[in-house]
PDB file of C-alpha atoms and ligand atoms in Angstrom:
ATOM      1  CA  MET A 604      87.440 109.472 -55.111  1.00 92.00           C
ATOM      2  CA  ARG A 605      91.111 110.261 -55.500  1.00 97.00           C
ATOM      3  CA  VAL A 606      92.404 113.461 -53.911  1.00 98.00           C
ATOM      4  CA  SER A 607      94.002 114.282 -57.286  1.00 98.00           C
ATOM      5  CA  ASP A 608      90.548 114.308 -58.844  1.00 98.00           C
ATOM      6  CA  LEU A 609      88.899 116.194 -55.988  1.00 98.00           C
ATOM      7  CA  LEU A 610      91.433 119.018 -56.115  1.00 98.00           C
ATOM      8  CA  ARG A 611      92.069 119.075 -59.814  1.00 98.00           C
ATOM      9  CA  LEU A 612      91.346 122.447 -61.376  1.00 98.00           C
ATOM     10  CA  PRO A 613      88.096 122.156 -63.334  1.00 96.00           C
ATOM     11  CA  ALA A 614      88.144 123.206 -66.984  1.00 94.00           C
ATOM     12  CA  GLY A 615      86.826 126.646 -67.832  1.00 95.00           C
ATOM     13  CA  PRO A 616      87.226 130.140 -66.423  1.00 96.00           C
ATOM     14  CA  VAL A 617      89.035 130.220 -63.081  1.00 97.00           C
ATOM     15  CA  ASP A 618      88.012 132.394 -60.153  1.00 96.00           C
ATOM     16  CA  LEU A 619      90.171 131.572 -57.150  1.00 96.00           C
ATOM     17  CA  HIS A 620      87.715 133.302 -54.808  1.00 95.00           C
ATOM     18  CA  ARG A 621      85.380 130.389 -55.431  1.00 95.00           C
ATOM     19  CA  PHE A 622      87.730 127.906 -53.768  1.00 98.00           C
ATOM     20  CA  ASP A 623      87.517 127.743 -49.977  1.00 98.00           C
ATOM     21  CA  PRO A 624      91.077 127.813 -48.544  1.00 98.00           C
ATOM     22  CA  ALA A 625      89.847 126.202 -45.315  1.00 98.00           C
ATOM     23  CA  ALA A 626      88.054 123.297 -47.008  1.00 97.00           C
ATOM     24  CA  THR A 627      89.233 119.714 -46.456  1.00 97.00           C
ATOM     25  CA  PRO A 628      87.936 117.742 -49.472  1.00 97.00           C
ATOM     26  CA  GLY A 629      88.209 113.974 -49.115  1.00 96.00           C
ATOM     27  CA  PHE A 630      89.262 114.025 -45.480  1.00 95.00           C
ATOM     28  CA  LYS A 631      86.979 112.996 -42.665  1.00 90.00           C
ATOM     29  CA  GLY A 632      88.185 114.065 -39.260  1.00 86.00           C
ATOM     30  CA  GLY A 633      90.476 116.746 -37.962  1.00 88.00           C
ATOM     31  CA  LYS A 634      94.048 117.659 -37.286  1.00 90.00           C
ATOM     32  CA  GLN A 635      94.867 114.732 -35.003  1.00 91.00           C
ATOM     33  CA  ARG A 636      93.637 112.100 -37.443  1.00 91.00           C
ATOM     34  CA  ALA A 637      95.412 113.728 -40.361  1.00 90.00           C
ATOM     35  CA  ARG A 638      98.675 113.955 -38.447  1.00 88.00           C
ATOM     36  CA  LYS A 639      98.382 110.279 -37.596  1.00 90.00           C
ATOM     37  CA  ALA A 640      97.605 109.322 -41.173  1.00 92.00           C
ATOM     38  CA  VAL A 641     100.610 111.010 -42.761  1.00 91.00           C
ATOM     39  CA  PRO A 642     103.405 108.710 -41.454  1.00 88.00           C
ATOM     40  CA  GLU A 643     101.525 105.666 -42.752  1.00 91.00           C
ATOM     41  CA  LEU A 644     101.057 107.358 -46.109  1.00 96.00           C
ATOM     42  CA  GLY A 645     104.737 108.196 -45.913  1.00 96.00           C
ATOM     43  CA  ASP A 646     105.653 104.497 -45.949  1.00 96.00           C
ATOM     44  CA  ARG A 647     103.670 104.031 -49.146  1.00 97.00           C
ATOM     45  CA  LEU A 648     105.206 107.137 -50.713  1.00 97.00           C
ATOM     46  CA  ALA A 649     108.714 106.028 -49.727  1.00 97.00           C
ATOM     47  CA  THR A 650     108.193 102.613 -51.343  1.00 98.00           C
ATOM     48  CA  LEU A 651     106.963 104.135 -54.602  1.00 98.00           C
ATOM     49  CA  GLN A 652     109.854 106.575 -54.607  1.00 98.00           C
ATOM     50  CA  GLU A 653     112.330 103.740 -54.089  1.00 98.00           C
ATOM     51  CA  GLN A 654     110.807 101.835 -57.012  1.00 98.00           C
ATOM     52  CA  LEU A 655     111.145 104.927 -59.188  1.00 98.00           C
ATOM     53  CA  TYR A 656     114.747 105.324 -58.037  1.00 98.00           C
ATOM     54  CA  ALA A 657     115.503 101.651 -58.723  1.00 97.00           C
ATOM     55  CA  GLU A 658     114.034 101.977 -62.215  1.00 97.00           C
ATOM     56  CA  GLY A 659     116.265 104.996 -62.843  1.00 96.00           C
ATOM     57  CA  ARG A 660     119.350 103.157 -61.595  1.00 94.00           C
ATOM     58  CA  LEU A 661     118.655 100.387 -64.113  1.00 93.00           C
ATOM     59  CA  GLY A 662     118.372 102.698 -67.091  1.00 93.00           C
ATOM     60  CA  GLY A 663     114.748 103.889 -66.834  1.00 95.00           C
ATOM     61  CA  ARG A 664     114.088 107.441 -67.972  1.00 97.00           C
ATOM     62  CA  ARG A 665     111.091 108.380 -65.884  1.00 98.00           C
ATOM     63  CA  SER A 666     110.909 111.001 -63.138  1.00 98.00           C
ATOM     64  CA  VAL A 667     108.420 113.146 -61.242  1.00 98.00           C
ATOM     65  CA  LEU A 668     108.306 116.923 -60.924  1.00 98.00           C
ATOM     66  CA  LEU A 669     106.275 118.505 -58.124  1.00 98.00           C
ATOM     67  CA  VAL A 670     105.667 122.201 -58.817  1.00 98.00           C
ATOM     68  CA  LEU A 671     104.651 124.279 -55.776  1.00 98.00           C
ATOM     69  CA  GLN A 672     103.228 127.743 -56.213  1.00 98.00           C
ATOM     70  CA  GLY A 673     101.384 130.018 -53.814  1.00 98.00           C
ATOM     71  CA  LEU A 674     101.617 133.363 -52.089  1.00 97.00           C
ATOM     72  CA  ASP A 675     104.007 134.038 -49.199  1.00 97.00           C
ATOM     73  CA  THR A 676     103.338 131.762 -46.188  1.00 98.00           C
ATOM     74  CA  SER A 677     101.131 129.438 -48.248  1.00 98.00           C
ATOM     75  CA  GLY A 678     103.348 126.549 -47.154  1.00 98.00           C
ATOM     76  CA  LYS A 679     105.720 125.733 -50.006  1.00 98.00           C
ATOM     77  CA  GLY A 680     108.631 125.283 -47.617  1.00 97.00           C
ATOM     78  CA  GLY A 681     106.490 123.355 -45.135  1.00 97.00           C
ATOM     79  CA  THR A 682     105.442 120.978 -47.902  1.00 97.00           C
ATOM     80  CA  VAL A 683     109.058 120.285 -48.750  1.00 96.00           C
ATOM     81  CA  ARG A 684     109.802 119.586 -45.087  1.00 96.00           C
ATOM     82  CA  HIS A 685     106.741 117.529 -44.188  1.00 93.00           C
ATOM     83  CA  VAL A 686     105.818 115.768 -47.434  1.00 93.00           C
ATOM     84  CA  VAL A 687     108.995 115.505 -49.444  1.00 93.00           C
ATOM     85  CA  GLY A 688     110.792 114.788 -46.150  1.00 93.00           C
ATOM     86  CA  LEU A 689     108.927 111.471 -45.968  1.00 94.00           C
ATOM     87  CA  VAL A 690     111.107 109.933 -48.676  1.00 96.00           C
ATOM     88  CA  ASN A 691     114.803 109.157 -49.097  1.00 96.00           C
ATOM     89  CA  PRO A 692     116.583 112.476 -49.782  1.00 96.00           C
ATOM     90  CA  ALA A 693     118.979 110.668 -52.144  1.00 96.00           C
ATOM     91  CA  GLY A 694     116.139 110.357 -54.623  1.00 97.00           C
ATOM     92  CA  VAL A 695     114.946 113.940 -54.371  1.00 98.00           C
ATOM     93  CA  HIS A 696     116.087 117.185 -55.923  1.00 98.00           C
ATOM     94  CA  VAL A 697     114.652 120.397 -54.471  1.00 98.00           C
ATOM     95  CA  ALA A 698     115.101 123.720 -56.260  1.00 98.00           C
ATOM     96  CA  SER A 699     113.783 127.112 -55.257  1.00 98.00           C
ATOM     97  CA  PHE A 700     113.546 130.067 -57.562  1.00 98.00           C
ATOM     98  CA  GLY A 701     113.928 133.634 -56.355  1.00 97.00           C
ATOM     99  CA  VAL A 702     114.383 136.947 -58.110  1.00 97.00           C
ATOM    100  CA  PRO A 703     116.438 136.086 -61.215  1.00 97.00           C
ATOM    101  CA  THR A 704     120.168 136.712 -60.919  1.00 98.00           C
ATOM    102  CA  PRO A 705     121.947 138.870 -63.523  1.00 98.00           C
ATOM    103  CA  GLU A 706     123.175 135.668 -65.157  1.00 98.00           C
ATOM    104  CA  GLU A 707     119.696 134.165 -65.248  1.00 98.00           C
ATOM    105  CA  ARG A 708     118.296 137.347 -66.726  1.00 96.00           C
ATOM    106  CA  GLU A 709     120.599 137.008 -69.712  1.00 97.00           C
ATOM    107  CA  HIS A 710     118.791 133.844 -70.751  1.00 98.00           C
ATOM    108  CA  ASP A 711     115.314 132.744 -71.715  1.00 97.00           C
ATOM    109  CA  PHE A 712     113.047 132.410 -68.639  1.00 98.00           C
ATOM    110  CA  LEU A 713     113.079 128.611 -68.905  1.00 98.00           C
ATOM    111  CA  TRP A 714     116.883 128.395 -68.842  1.00 98.00           C
ATOM    112  CA  ARG A 715     117.213 128.262 -65.059  1.00 98.00           C
ATOM    113  CA  ILE A 716     114.222 125.915 -64.849  1.00 98.00           C
ATOM    114  CA  ARG A 717     115.720 123.356 -67.269  1.00 98.00           C
ATOM    115  CA  ARG A 718     118.928 123.239 -65.241  1.00 98.00           C
ATOM    116  CA  GLU A 719     117.029 122.011 -62.187  1.00 98.00           C
ATOM    117  CA  LEU A 720     114.861 119.331 -63.788  1.00 98.00           C
ATOM    118  CA  PRO A 721     114.945 115.957 -62.015  1.00 98.00           C
ATOM    119  CA  ARG A 722     117.235 113.308 -63.429  1.00 98.00           C
ATOM    120  CA  PRO A 723     115.771 109.881 -64.263  1.00 98.00           C
ATOM    121  CA  GLY A 724     114.460 108.088 -61.187  1.00 98.00           C
ATOM    122  CA  ARG A 725     114.265 111.272 -59.128  1.00 98.00           C
ATOM    123  CA  ILE A 726     111.488 113.317 -57.659  1.00 98.00           C
ATOM    124  CA  GLY A 727     112.147 116.969 -58.413  1.00 98.00           C
ATOM    125  CA  VAL A 728     110.479 119.659 -56.340  1.00 98.00           C
ATOM    126  CA  PHE A 729     110.154 123.288 -57.384  1.00 98.00           C
ATOM    127  CA  ASP A 730     109.576 125.811 -54.604  1.00 98.00           C
ATOM    128  CA  ARG A 731     108.321 128.501 -57.016  1.00 98.00           C
ATOM    129  CA  SER A 732     108.891 127.874 -60.680  1.00 98.00           C
ATOM    130  CA  HIS A 733     108.463 129.148 -64.222  1.00 98.00           C
ATOM    131  CA  TYR A 734     104.990 130.293 -63.163  1.00 98.00           C
ATOM    132  CA  GLU A 735     106.624 133.258 -61.414  1.00 98.00           C
ATOM    133  CA  ASP A 736     107.462 134.393 -64.931  1.00 98.00           C
ATOM    134  CA  VAL A 737     103.797 134.813 -65.841  1.00 98.00           C
ATOM    135  CA  VAL A 738     102.523 135.896 -62.406  1.00 98.00           C
ATOM    136  CA  THR A 739     105.046 138.010 -60.479  1.00 98.00           C
ATOM    137  CA  VAL A 740     106.503 139.655 -63.562  1.00 97.00           C
ATOM    138  CA  ARG A 741     102.982 140.565 -64.630  1.00 98.00           C
ATOM    139  CA  VAL A 742     101.850 142.019 -61.290  1.00 98.00           C
ATOM    140  CA  LEU A 743     105.094 143.948 -60.817  1.00 97.00           C
ATOM    141  CA  ASP A 744     104.964 145.092 -64.432  1.00 96.00           C
ATOM    142  CA  LEU A 745     108.482 143.802 -65.100  1.00 96.00           C
ATOM    143  CA  ILE A 746     107.816 142.893 -68.709  1.00 95.00           C
ATOM    144  CA  ASP A 747     105.245 143.925 -71.280  1.00 96.00           C
ATOM    145  CA  GLU A 748     101.941 142.127 -71.662  1.00 97.00           C
ATOM    146  CA  ARG A 749     102.736 140.698 -75.075  1.00 97.00           C
ATOM    147  CA  THR A 750     105.781 138.936 -73.661  1.00 97.00           C
ATOM    148  CA  TRP A 751     104.114 137.343 -70.642  1.00 97.00           C
ATOM    149  CA  ARG A 752     101.058 136.336 -72.672  1.00 97.00           C
ATOM    150  CA  HIS A 753     103.331 134.587 -75.129  1.00 98.00           C
ATOM    151  CA  ARG A 754     104.846 132.639 -72.260  1.00 98.00           C
ATOM    152  CA  TYR A 755     101.664 130.622 -71.635  1.00 98.00           C
ATOM    153  CA  ASP A 756     102.270 128.823 -74.927  1.00 98.00           C
ATOM    154  CA  ALA A 757     105.966 128.456 -74.169  1.00 98.00           C
ATOM    155  CA  ILE A 758     105.141 126.883 -70.807  1.00 98.00           C
ATOM    156  CA  ASN A 759     102.580 124.509 -72.304  1.00 98.00           C
ATOM    157  CA  LEU A 760     105.043 123.382 -74.947  1.00 98.00           C
ATOM    158  CA  PHE A 761     107.821 123.004 -72.374  1.00 98.00           C
ATOM    159  CA  GLU A 762     105.669 120.884 -70.066  1.00 98.00           C
ATOM    160  CA  GLU A 763     104.260 118.832 -72.947  1.00 98.00           C
ATOM    161  CA  ARG A 764     107.788 117.850 -73.957  1.00 98.00           C
ATOM    162  CA  LEU A 765     108.719 117.136 -70.378  1.00 98.00           C
ATOM    163  CA  VAL A 766     105.774 114.753 -70.051  1.00 98.00           C
ATOM    164  CA  ALA A 767     106.574 113.133 -73.404  1.00 98.00           C
ATOM    165  CA  ASP A 768     110.127 112.539 -72.190  1.00 97.00           C
ATOM    166  CA  GLY A 769     108.842 110.617 -69.155  1.00 98.00           C
ATOM    167  CA  THR A 770     108.409 113.204 -66.403  1.00 98.00           C
ATOM    168  CA  ARG A 771     105.161 113.146 -64.455  1.00 98.00           C
ATOM    169  CA  VAL A 772     104.381 116.811 -63.816  1.00 98.00           C
ATOM    170  CA  VAL A 773     102.363 117.397 -60.625  1.00 98.00           C
ATOM    171  CA  LYS A 774     101.363 121.015 -60.061  1.00 98.00           C
ATOM    172  CA  CYS A 775      99.931 122.282 -56.772  1.00 98.00           C
ATOM    173  CA  PHE A 776      98.697 125.781 -56.038  1.00 98.00           C
ATOM    174  CA  LEU A 777      98.664 126.276 -52.266  1.00 98.00           C
ATOM    175  CA  HIS A 778      95.567 128.319 -51.622  1.00 98.00           C
ATOM    176  CA  ILE A 779      95.370 130.439 -48.433  1.00 98.00           C
ATOM    177  CA  SER A 780      93.093 133.203 -47.190  1.00 98.00           C
ATOM    178  CA  PRO A 781      94.283 136.749 -46.428  1.00 98.00           C
ATOM    179  CA  ASP A 782      93.504 136.116 -42.734  1.00 98.00           C
ATOM    180  CA  THR A 783      95.743 133.082 -42.626  1.00 98.00           C
ATOM    181  CA  GLN A 784      98.530 134.998 -44.290  1.00 98.00           C
ATOM    182  CA  ARG A 785      98.195 137.801 -41.756  1.00 98.00           C
ATOM    183  CA  LYS A 786      98.498 135.291 -38.896  1.00 98.00           C
ATOM    184  CA  ARG A 787     101.491 133.558 -40.409  1.00 98.00           C
ATOM    185  CA  LEU A 788     103.310 136.799 -41.240  1.00 98.00           C
ATOM    186  CA  LEU A 789     102.650 138.049 -37.718  1.00 98.00           C
ATOM    187  CA  ALA A 790     104.048 134.806 -36.337  1.00 97.00           C
ATOM    188  CA  ARG A 791     107.185 135.436 -38.360  1.00 97.00           C
ATOM    189  CA  LEU A 792     107.513 138.927 -36.911  1.00 98.00           C
ATOM    190  CA  ASP A 793     106.770 137.808 -33.351  1.00 98.00           C
ATOM    191  CA  ASP A 794     109.368 135.048 -33.303  1.00 97.00           C
ATOM    192  CA  PRO A 795     113.039 136.051 -33.665  1.00 97.00           C
ATOM    193  CA  THR A 796     113.818 132.563 -34.998  1.00 97.00           C
ATOM    194  CA  LYS A 797     111.449 133.267 -37.894  1.00 96.00           C
ATOM    195  CA  HIS A 798     112.617 136.764 -38.823  1.00 97.00           C
ATOM    196  CA  TRP A 799     114.816 135.336 -41.548  1.00 96.00           C
ATOM    197  CA  LYS A 800     111.686 134.068 -43.308  1.00 95.00           C
ATOM    198  CA  PHE A 801     110.150 137.532 -43.427  1.00 96.00           C
ATOM    199  CA  SER A 802     110.802 140.166 -46.026  1.00 95.00           C
ATOM    200  CA  PRO A 803     109.260 143.655 -46.120  1.00 96.00           C
ATOM    201  CA  HIS A 804     108.597 142.795 -49.743  1.00 95.00           C
ATOM    202  CA  ASP A 805     106.034 140.236 -48.498  1.00 96.00           C
ATOM    203  CA  LEU A 806     103.827 143.168 -47.452  1.00 97.00           C
ATOM    204  CA  ASP A 807     104.116 144.796 -50.887  1.00 96.00           C
ATOM    205  CA  THR A 808     102.947 141.504 -52.323  1.00 96.00           C
ATOM    206  CA  ARG A 809     100.114 141.285 -49.795  1.00 97.00           C
ATOM    207  CA  GLU A 810      98.924 144.740 -50.833  1.00 97.00           C
ATOM    208  CA  ARG A 811      98.423 143.408 -54.338  1.00 98.00           C
ATOM    209  CA  TRP A 812      96.548 140.282 -53.302  1.00 97.00           C
ATOM    210  CA  ASP A 813      93.793 140.660 -55.875  1.00 97.00           C
ATOM    211  CA  GLU A 814      96.207 141.325 -58.690  1.00 98.00           C
ATOM    212  CA  TYR A 815      98.116 138.177 -57.758  1.00 98.00           C
ATOM    213  CA  PHE A 816      94.881 136.218 -57.668  1.00 97.00           C
ATOM    214  CA  THR A 817      93.920 137.453 -61.123  1.00 98.00           C
ATOM    215  CA  ALA A 818      97.350 136.648 -62.529  1.00 98.00           C
ATOM    216  CA  TYR A 819      97.336 133.205 -60.899  1.00 98.00           C
ATOM    217  CA  ALA A 820      93.817 132.501 -62.145  1.00 98.00           C
ATOM    218  CA  ASP A 821      94.858 133.266 -65.727  1.00 98.00           C
ATOM    219  CA  ALA A 822      98.045 131.210 -65.496  1.00 98.00           C
ATOM    220  CA  LEU A 823      96.247 128.237 -63.989  1.00 98.00           C
ATOM    221  CA  GLU A 824      93.461 128.454 -66.552  1.00 98.00           C
ATOM    222  CA  ARG A 825      95.820 128.754 -69.521  1.00 98.00           C
ATOM    223  CA  CYS A 826      98.342 126.119 -68.435  1.00 98.00           C
ATOM    224  CA  SER A 827      96.392 123.137 -67.115  1.00 98.00           C
ATOM    225  CA  PRO A 828      96.365 120.505 -69.873  1.00 97.00           C
ATOM    226  CA  ASP A 829      95.232 116.945 -69.119  1.00 96.00           C
ATOM    227  CA  GLU A 830      98.854 115.728 -69.091  1.00 96.00           C
ATOM    228  CA  ALA A 831      99.924 118.320 -66.509  1.00 98.00           C
ATOM    229  CA  PRO A 832      96.901 119.710 -64.683  1.00 98.00           C
ATOM    230  CA  TRP A 833      96.890 122.090 -61.726  1.00 98.00           C
ATOM    231  CA  HIS A 834      95.558 121.132 -58.314  1.00 98.00           C
ATOM    232  CA  VAL A 835      94.186 123.820 -56.039  1.00 98.00           C
ATOM    233  CA  VAL A 836      95.141 122.679 -52.535  1.00 98.00           C
ATOM    234  CA  PRO A 837      93.239 124.383 -49.700  1.00 98.00           C
ATOM    235  CA  SER A 838      96.118 125.354 -47.418  1.00 98.00           C
ATOM    236  CA  ASP A 839      94.694 127.273 -44.475  1.00 98.00           C
ATOM    237  CA  HIS A 840      95.049 124.037 -42.522  1.00 97.00           C
ATOM    238  CA  LYS A 841      98.626 122.850 -42.707  1.00 97.00           C
ATOM    239  CA  TRP A 842      97.581 119.336 -41.734  1.00 96.00           C
ATOM    240  CA  TYR A 843      95.181 119.132 -44.664  1.00 97.00           C
ATOM    241  CA  ARG A 844      97.747 120.533 -47.086  1.00 97.00           C
ATOM    242  CA  ASN A 845     100.301 117.914 -46.041  1.00 96.00           C
ATOM    243  CA  TRP A 846      97.770 115.097 -46.146  1.00 97.00           C
ATOM    244  CA  ALA A 847      96.418 116.153 -49.545  1.00 97.00           C
ATOM    245  CA  ILE A 848      99.770 116.633 -51.285  1.00 98.00           C
ATOM    246  CA  THR A 849     101.068 113.340 -49.898  1.00 97.00           C
ATOM    247  CA  ASN A 850      98.017 111.622 -51.364  1.00 97.00           C
ATOM    248  CA  ILE A 851      98.335 113.381 -54.697  1.00 98.00           C
ATOM    249  CA  LEU A 852     101.963 112.272 -54.989  1.00 98.00           C
ATOM    250  CA  ILE A 853     101.075 108.683 -54.074  1.00 98.00           C
ATOM    251  CA  GLU A 854      98.209 108.627 -56.575  1.00 98.00           C
ATOM    252  CA  GLN A 855     100.368 110.020 -59.357  1.00 98.00           C
ATOM    253  CA  LEU A 856     103.175 107.552 -58.682  1.00 98.00           C
ATOM    254  CA  GLU A 857     100.637 104.715 -58.555  1.00 98.00           C
ATOM    255  CA  THR A 858      99.447 105.461 -62.077  1.00 97.00           C
ATOM    256  CA  MET A 859     103.018 105.055 -63.337  1.00 97.00           C
ATOM    257  CA  GLY A 860     102.857 101.271 -62.935  1.00 97.00           C
ATOM    258  CA  LEU A 861     106.080 101.078 -60.943  1.00 98.00           C
ATOM    259  CA  HIS A 862     107.390  97.743 -59.698  1.00 95.00           C
ATOM    260  CA  TRP A 863     110.566  96.263 -58.300  1.00 96.00           C
ATOM    261  CA  PRO A 864     112.950  95.645 -61.190  1.00 92.00           C
ATOM    262  CA  GLU A 865     113.659  92.028 -62.189  1.00 92.00           C
ATOM    263  CA  PRO A 866     117.210  90.985 -61.287  1.00 91.00           C
ATOM    264  CA  ASP A 867     119.569  90.502 -64.231  1.00 91.00           C
ATOM    265  CA  PHE A 868     121.282  87.622 -62.398  1.00 96.00           C
ATOM    266  CA  ASP A 869     120.197  84.187 -61.172  1.00 98.00           C
ATOM    267  CA  VAL A 870     119.182  84.671 -57.553  1.00 98.00           C
ATOM    268  CA  GLU A 871     119.571  80.987 -56.568  1.00 98.00           C
ATOM    269  CA  GLU A 872     122.961  80.782 -58.220  1.00 98.00           C
ATOM    270  CA  GLN A 873     124.169  83.815 -56.301  1.00 98.00           C
ATOM    271  CA  ARG A 874     122.742  82.492 -53.049  1.00 98.00           C
ATOM    272  CA  ALA A 875     124.516  79.162 -53.516  1.00 98.00           C
ATOM    273  CA  ARG A 876     127.738  80.954 -54.334  1.00 97.00           C
ATOM    274  CA  LEU A 877     127.498  83.184 -51.269  1.00 98.00           C
ATOM    275  CA  LEU A 878     126.692  80.276 -48.952  1.00 98.00           C
ATOM    276  CA  GLY A 879     129.630  78.357 -50.387  1.00 97.00           C
ATOM    277  CA  MET A 880     132.019  81.116 -49.380  1.00 96.00           C
ATOM    278  CA  PRO A 881     133.921  80.973 -46.097  1.00 94.00           C
TER     279      PRO A 881
HETATM  280  P1  AMP B 569     111.086 133.401 -51.295  1.00 64.07           P
HETATM  281  O1  AMP B 569     110.432 132.268 -52.021  1.00 64.07           O
HETATM  282  O2  AMP B 569     110.361 133.829 -50.067  1.00 64.07           O
HETATM  283  O3  AMP B 569     112.538 133.154 -51.090  1.00 64.07           O
HETATM  284  O4  AMP B 569     110.987 134.692 -52.238  1.00 64.07           O
HETATM  285  C1  AMP B 569     111.443 134.660 -53.537  1.00 64.07           C
HETATM  286  C2  AMP B 569     111.009 135.940 -54.230  1.00 64.07           C
HETATM  287  O5  AMP B 569     111.473 135.893 -55.572  1.00 64.07           O
HETATM  288  C3  AMP B 569     109.506 136.112 -54.281  1.00 64.07           C
HETATM  289  O6  AMP B 569     109.152 137.408 -53.926  1.00 64.07           O
HETATM  290  C4  AMP B 569     109.194 135.852 -55.755  1.00 64.07           C
HETATM  291  O7  AMP B 569     108.061 136.518 -56.222  1.00 64.07           O
HETATM  292  C5  AMP B 569     110.456 136.341 -56.416  1.00 64.07           C
HETATM  293  N1  AMP B 569     110.625 135.750 -57.745  1.00 64.07           N
HETATM  294  C6  AMP B 569     110.736 134.450 -58.056  1.00 64.07           C
HETATM  295  N2  AMP B 569     110.842 134.273 -59.391  1.00 64.07           N
HETATM  296  C7  AMP B 569     110.777 135.501 -59.937  1.00 64.07           C
HETATM  297  C8  AMP B 569     110.834 135.988 -61.268  1.00 64.07           C
HETATM  298  N3  AMP B 569     110.979 135.158 -62.296  1.00 64.07           N
HETATM  299  N4  AMP B 569     110.754 137.312 -61.466  1.00 64.07           N
HETATM  300  C9  AMP B 569     110.632 138.147 -60.409  1.00 64.07           C
HETATM  301  N5  AMP B 569     110.568 137.767 -59.130  1.00 64.07           N
HETATM  302  C10 AMP B 569     110.650 136.462 -58.889  1.00 64.07           C
HETATM  303 MG1   MG B 570     109.163 134.592 -48.703  1.00 64.07          MG
END
């Protein structure tokens, strides 16, 4: 069974407590085997990405958008480094979304998102996304309920159009346990080279764990259509997270029917011409 199918959010009411963050669906073996498997998968991913890039260079319109969401330390940055880092950076566009700037606040919540969408042939990666605008804003009570509820429809419409325009939307929720977060936050405090990754605000967020889980559950449940479904990726084990997301990306690219573009010149003619040159 494909990892995409194993981790795909089932239809119906969502309770994130029912997903085990330490599970390793579809993978037999442990850390060492997974770490060994990823570079090989990386070759496959890099080939598919190059085919997508080539298609874009020759006028194709298609692209991929990987949306990463998850609480602090869930591994969004690590996924960019270890998974997205397997492919040619020239074909990738990574965007991260923090607290909206004054300029961003003057616009609709999707304004800053649209500006970072991948161009044809590219793989776009969102480290946080428009889902912050139905999760964080809700938990922190930054806007009224009517407004954030209305945004579910806006997001569904936005993603539906994106898909119709040729973007494969791949959404991954990186699911960790409170224990794992405690360990990872402690590691950030213990290591001076990781202090920059820590923010006291992370502890405010941690205090509202259940509220975040409720808000995430609603957002995932309301915005997981067949064309752009959510995947819940157990992320207590970094090696599983990397292995799983690499597979999901490969599987999604494989369903796009990519191939090396046909040359628009006569190969033999060009070869003869080249060989005839001094
Ligand atoms: P980091 O990803 O660690 O750089 O943190 C970014 C911070 O920005 C997180 O605390 C997010 O919750 C916050 N953030 C991102 N988008 C929004 C948003 N639309 N409204 C409010 N806070 C946001
Ligand atoms: Mg952070």
